[in-house]
Structures are given as structure tokens and as C-alpha cells.
Short mmCIF file of N, CA and C in Angstrom, two decimals:
data_model
loop_
_atom_site.label_atom_id
_atom_site.label_comp_id
_atom_site.label_asym_id
_atom_site.label_seq_id
_atom_site.Cartn_x
_atom_site.Cartn_y
_atom_site.Cartn_z
N MET A 1 1.12 16.00 7.88
CA MET A 1 0.38 16.27 6.96
C MET A 1 -0.50 14.96 6.20
N SER A 2 -1.81 14.46 5.96
CA SER A 2 -2.38 12.95 5.84
C SER A 2 -3.36 13.47 5.32
N PHE A 3 -4.07 12.94 4.57
CA PHE A 3 -4.59 12.39 3.04
C PHE A 3 -5.31 11.09 2.55
N LYS A 4 -6.37 11.93 3.01
CA LYS A 4 -7.53 9.84 2.47
C LYS A 4 -7.43 9.80 1.31
N LYS A 5 -7.66 8.30 1.31
CA LYS A 5 -7.32 7.27 -0.36
C LYS A 5 -7.94 6.35 0.38
N ARG A 6 -8.79 6.74 -1.06
CA ARG A 6 -10.05 4.96 -0.09
C ARG A 6 -9.39 3.61 -0.81
N ILE A 7 -9.88 2.82 0.00
CA ILE A 7 -9.21 1.46 -0.23
C ILE A 7 -9.82 0.13 -0.24
N THR A 8 -10.83 0.44 -0.73
CA THR A 8 -12.17 0.02 -0.88
C THR A 8 -12.50 -1.24 -1.57
N SER A 9 -11.48 -2.02 -2.68
CA SER A 9 -11.74 -3.09 -2.77
C SER A 9 -10.19 -4.07 -2.03
N PHE A 10 -11.57 -5.41 -1.91
CA PHE A 10 -10.78 -6.30 -1.26
C PHE A 10 -10.51 -7.81 -1.36
N ARG A 11 -10.44 -7.59 -3.37
CA ARG A 11 -9.30 -8.79 -4.05
C ARG A 11 -8.53 -9.63 -3.26
N THR A 12 -8.71 -10.75 -3.12
CA THR A 12 -7.64 -11.48 -3.28
C THR A 12 -5.49 -10.62 -4.10
N GLN A 13 -6.29 -10.42 -5.13
CA GLN A 13 -6.06 -10.14 -6.01
C GLN A 13 -5.36 -8.16 -6.05
N ILE A 14 -6.12 -7.64 -5.63
CA ILE A 14 -5.02 -6.81 -5.51
C ILE A 14 -4.19 -6.19 -4.03
N PHE A 15 -4.71 -7.04 -2.90
CA PHE A 15 -3.80 -6.93 -1.98
C PHE A 15 -2.11 -7.66 -2.85
N LEU A 16 -2.11 -8.67 -2.77
CA LEU A 16 -0.96 -9.16 -3.55
C LEU A 16 -0.39 -8.80 -5.07
N GLU A 17 -1.24 -7.91 -5.86
CA GLU A 17 -0.44 -6.76 -6.95
C GLU A 17 -0.05 -5.22 -6.56
N GLY A 18 -0.23 -5.25 -4.76
CA GLY A 18 0.65 -4.45 -3.89
C GLY A 18 -0.40 -3.11 -4.36
N GLY A 19 -2.14 -2.96 -4.44
CA GLY A 19 -2.42 -2.42 -4.75
C GLY A 19 -2.74 -1.91 -3.38
N PRO A 20 -3.57 -0.50 -3.02
CA PRO A 20 -4.06 0.48 -1.78
C PRO A 20 -3.64 -0.35 -0.41
N ILE A 21 -4.55 -1.61 -0.26
CA ILE A 21 -4.45 -2.30 1.29
C ILE A 21 -3.90 -3.10 1.39
N GLY A 22 -3.19 -3.24 -0.25
CA GLY A 22 -0.91 -4.38 0.91
C GLY A 22 -0.59 -3.14 0.71
N LEU A 23 -0.35 -1.84 0.64
CA LEU A 23 0.62 -0.73 1.11
C LEU A 23 0.21 -0.55 2.79
N VAL A 24 -0.27 -0.84 3.48
CA VAL A 24 -1.22 -0.05 5.01
C VAL A 24 -0.13 -1.22 5.39
N GLN A 25 -0.06 -0.64 6.47
CA GLN A 25 0.92 -1.68 7.55
C GLN A 25 0.61 -1.24 9.21
N ASN A 26 0.96 -1.76 9.96
CA ASN A 26 1.09 -1.50 11.15
C ASN A 26 0.40 -0.31 11.74
N GLY A 27 -0.26 0.33 12.04
CA GLY A 27 -0.01 1.50 12.78
C GLY A 27 -1.21 2.64 12.30
N ASP A 28 -1.11 2.36 11.08
CA ASP A 28 -2.15 3.44 9.61
C ASP A 28 -3.39 3.40 10.34
N ILE A 29 -3.36 4.70 10.04
CA ILE A 29 -4.88 5.00 10.89
C ILE A 29 -5.89 4.92 9.32
N ILE A 30 -6.51 4.22 9.71
CA ILE A 30 -8.13 4.20 8.67
C ILE A 30 -9.32 4.26 9.23
N THR A 31 -10.00 4.51 8.94
CA THR A 31 -11.47 4.81 8.81
C THR A 31 -11.86 3.99 7.71
N ILE A 32 -12.85 3.39 9.00
CA ILE A 32 -13.61 1.94 8.26
C ILE A 32 -15.72 3.04 8.28
N ASP A 33 -16.25 3.43 7.01
CA ASP A 33 -17.46 3.64 7.13
C ASP A 33 -18.35 2.67 6.66
N ILE A 34 -18.91 1.69 7.78
CA ILE A 34 -20.44 0.69 7.34
C ILE A 34 -21.56 1.12 5.90
N GLN A 35 -21.59 2.18 6.37
CA GLN A 35 -22.86 2.17 5.90
C GLN A 35 -22.73 3.23 4.43
N LYS A 36 -21.67 3.60 4.29
CA LYS A 36 -20.57 4.04 2.88
C LYS A 36 -20.19 3.74 2.38
N ARG A 37 -19.94 2.36 2.92
CA ARG A 37 -19.30 1.01 2.35
C ARG A 37 -18.07 1.60 1.77
N LYS A 38 -17.51 2.23 2.70
CA LYS A 38 -15.71 2.68 2.21
C LYS A 38 -14.73 2.16 3.85
N MET A 39 -13.45 2.66 2.75
CA MET A 39 -12.94 2.23 4.24
C MET A 39 -11.62 3.25 2.80
N ASP A 40 -10.47 4.04 3.99
CA ASP A 40 -9.56 5.34 3.90
C ASP A 40 -8.83 4.77 4.24
N VAL A 41 -7.29 5.17 3.78
CA VAL A 41 -6.21 5.35 5.43
C VAL A 41 -5.68 6.33 5.39
N GLN A 42 -5.22 7.16 5.81
CA GLN A 42 -5.14 8.74 6.07
C GLN A 42 -3.58 8.53 5.53
N LEU A 43 -2.91 8.52 5.08
CA LEU A 43 -1.96 8.87 3.24
C LEU A 43 -1.68 9.81 2.45
N SER A 44 -0.79 10.36 2.53
CA SER A 44 0.12 10.91 1.54
C SER A 44 0.36 10.33 0.18
N ASP A 45 0.15 10.69 -1.38
CA ASP A 45 0.34 10.05 -2.07
C ASP A 45 2.14 9.91 -2.34
N GLU A 46 2.92 10.54 -1.56
CA GLU A 46 4.20 10.18 -1.48
C GLU A 46 4.58 8.88 -0.68
N VAL A 47 3.49 9.03 0.35
CA VAL A 47 4.26 7.72 0.69
C VAL A 47 3.61 6.89 0.89
N LEU A 48 2.46 6.50 -0.36
CA LEU A 48 1.97 5.05 -1.11
C LEU A 48 3.06 4.97 -1.67
N GLU A 49 3.99 5.99 -2.45
CA GLU A 49 4.47 5.63 -3.85
C GLU A 49 5.56 4.76 -3.20
N GLN A 50 6.03 5.79 -1.95
CA GLN A 50 7.51 5.15 -2.12
C GLN A 50 7.60 3.41 -1.42
N ARG A 51 5.51 3.12 -0.27
CA ARG A 51 5.34 2.06 -0.02
C ARG A 51 5.87 1.00 -1.32
N ARG A 52 5.17 1.49 -2.51
CA ARG A 52 5.14 1.24 -4.02
C ARG A 52 5.97 0.40 -4.35
N LYS A 53 7.02 1.26 -4.43
CA LYS A 53 8.27 1.07 -4.29
C LYS A 53 9.30 -0.06 -4.26
N ASN A 54 9.36 -0.80 -2.94
CA ASN A 54 9.72 -1.54 -1.82
C ASN A 54 9.13 -2.06 -1.90
N TRP A 55 7.49 -2.18 -2.03
CA TRP A 55 7.18 -3.32 -1.97
C TRP A 55 7.02 -4.91 -2.66
N THR A 56 7.51 -5.91 -2.66
CA THR A 56 7.32 -7.32 -2.62
C THR A 56 6.03 -7.97 -2.67
N PRO A 57 5.56 -8.89 -3.59
CA PRO A 57 4.30 -9.12 -3.36
C PRO A 57 4.71 -10.98 -2.10
N PRO A 58 3.55 -11.13 -1.11
CA PRO A 58 3.94 -12.54 -0.61
C PRO A 58 3.54 -13.38 -1.08
N ALA A 59 4.56 -14.45 -0.60
CA ALA A 59 4.28 -15.53 -1.09
C ALA A 59 2.99 -16.07 -1.15
N TYR A 60 2.56 -16.82 -1.86
CA TYR A 60 1.34 -17.84 -1.79
C TYR A 60 1.00 -18.74 -1.21
N LYS A 61 -0.23 -19.20 -0.62
CA LYS A 61 0.09 -20.03 0.38
C LYS A 61 0.33 -21.55 0.50
N ALA A 62 0.14 -21.65 -0.92
CA ALA A 62 -0.33 -23.17 -2.35
C ALA A 62 0.14 -22.53 -3.28
N ASP A 63 1.47 -24.19 -4.03
CA ASP A 63 1.66 -23.48 -4.68
C ASP A 63 1.19 -24.90 -6.59
N ARG A 64 0.08 -24.71 -5.85
CA ARG A 64 -0.37 -25.85 -6.45
C ARG A 64 -1.92 -26.26 -6.16
N GLY A 65 -2.76 -27.45 -7.09
CA GLY A 65 -4.10 -27.63 -6.75
C GLY A 65 -5.61 -26.83 -6.40
N VAL A 66 -6.58 -26.82 -5.78
CA VAL A 66 -7.38 -26.03 -5.81
C VAL A 66 -6.97 -24.35 -5.25
N LEU A 67 -6.14 -24.38 -4.31
CA LEU A 67 -5.48 -23.57 -3.06
C LEU A 67 -5.74 -22.09 -3.81
N TYR A 68 -4.43 -22.89 -4.43
CA TYR A 68 -3.40 -22.25 -5.53
C TYR A 68 -4.79 -21.49 -7.15
N LYS A 69 -5.02 -22.02 -7.39
CA LYS A 69 -5.92 -21.85 -8.74
C LYS A 69 -6.98 -19.99 -7.85
N TYR A 70 -7.52 -21.20 -6.48
CA TYR A 70 -8.64 -20.03 -5.84
C TYR A 70 -8.24 -18.44 -6.14
N LEU A 71 -6.41 -18.70 -5.38
CA LEU A 71 -5.24 -17.97 -4.70
C LEU A 71 -5.21 -16.28 -6.46
N LYS A 72 -5.24 -17.38 -7.52
CA LYS A 72 -5.11 -17.54 -8.32
C LYS A 72 -6.09 -16.47 -9.64
N ASN A 73 -7.07 -16.57 -9.29
CA ASN A 73 -8.42 -16.72 -10.29
C ASN A 73 -9.49 -16.05 -9.63
N VAL A 74 -9.55 -15.78 -8.50
CA VAL A 74 -11.06 -15.85 -7.49
C VAL A 74 -11.32 -14.13 -8.13
N GLN A 75 -12.52 -13.91 -8.37
CA GLN A 75 -12.94 -12.47 -8.69
C GLN A 75 -13.36 -11.71 -6.81
N SER A 76 -14.00 -10.71 -7.74
CA SER A 76 -14.18 -9.82 -5.45
C SER A 76 -15.49 -10.69 -5.56
N ALA A 77 -15.32 -10.09 -4.33
CA ALA A 77 -17.15 -10.98 -3.91
C ALA A 77 -18.41 -9.66 -4.36
N SER A 78 -18.31 -9.05 -4.70
CA SER A 78 -19.00 -8.27 -5.69
C SER A 78 -19.14 -9.00 -7.13
N LYS A 79 -18.51 -9.54 -7.20
CA LYS A 79 -18.39 -10.12 -8.88
C LYS A 79 -18.68 -11.56 -9.02
N GLY A 80 -18.79 -12.28 -7.44
CA GLY A 80 -19.81 -13.29 -7.00
C GLY A 80 -18.71 -14.55 -6.98
N CYS A 81 -17.22 -13.83 -6.75
CA CYS A 81 -16.67 -14.30 -6.03
C CYS A 81 -16.42 -15.97 -6.82
N VAL A 82 -16.10 -16.04 -8.46
CA VAL A 82 -16.21 -16.61 -9.30
C VAL A 82 -14.72 -16.85 -10.10
N THR A 83 -14.39 -17.93 -10.40
CA THR A 83 -13.23 -18.50 -10.67
C THR A 83 -12.69 -19.00 -12.53
N ASP A 84 -13.65 -18.42 -12.68
CA ASP A 84 -14.11 -19.12 -14.06
C ASP A 84 -13.75 -18.11 -14.96
N GLU A 85 -13.61 -16.75 -14.96
CA GLU A 85 -13.30 -16.13 -15.84
C GLU A 85 -12.63 -15.10 -16.11
#
């Protein structure tokens, strides 16, 4: 049994904090609707919760400098990708 869950946020933090987009795995069925600006994954709440329990954050690709600051602070594209808020 599959259920659609919206996973529309693509902010770096959402992926790194275990948001829905960070829980998608190879083989999952996703639907992308460009006109409606949405992306759905066909997983049940139970599957997402189990993945969230087993999830560990990926390592940053930098541990200092400008790239590290960007990874830690950048906002979503819809908010202008700013790093100073």
C-alpha cells in the first residue's frame, strides 16, 4: 500500500536534518509535477517514520571556511538563498 507524501522543500538543511527529501531512497517512486511545483513520494507514514528512526545526518563536505558557512546557513531558493538571517 502506497501513500503520497509531499516533499517540496529542497533546502540543504531539510536534507541534512532528516526531512522527507532526505529519507527518499533508491527505488522509491516519486512523482514530479512541474506545473504545480510539487514532488510526492509514495511511502506510508510508517515507512517514513522507520527511516527517520534509522537516519543519520550525512557529513558536511566542508568543516570550515565559506563552503561550511554556506552549508550551515543558506536559506531556500524561494527565500533568495541568503546566508545572513
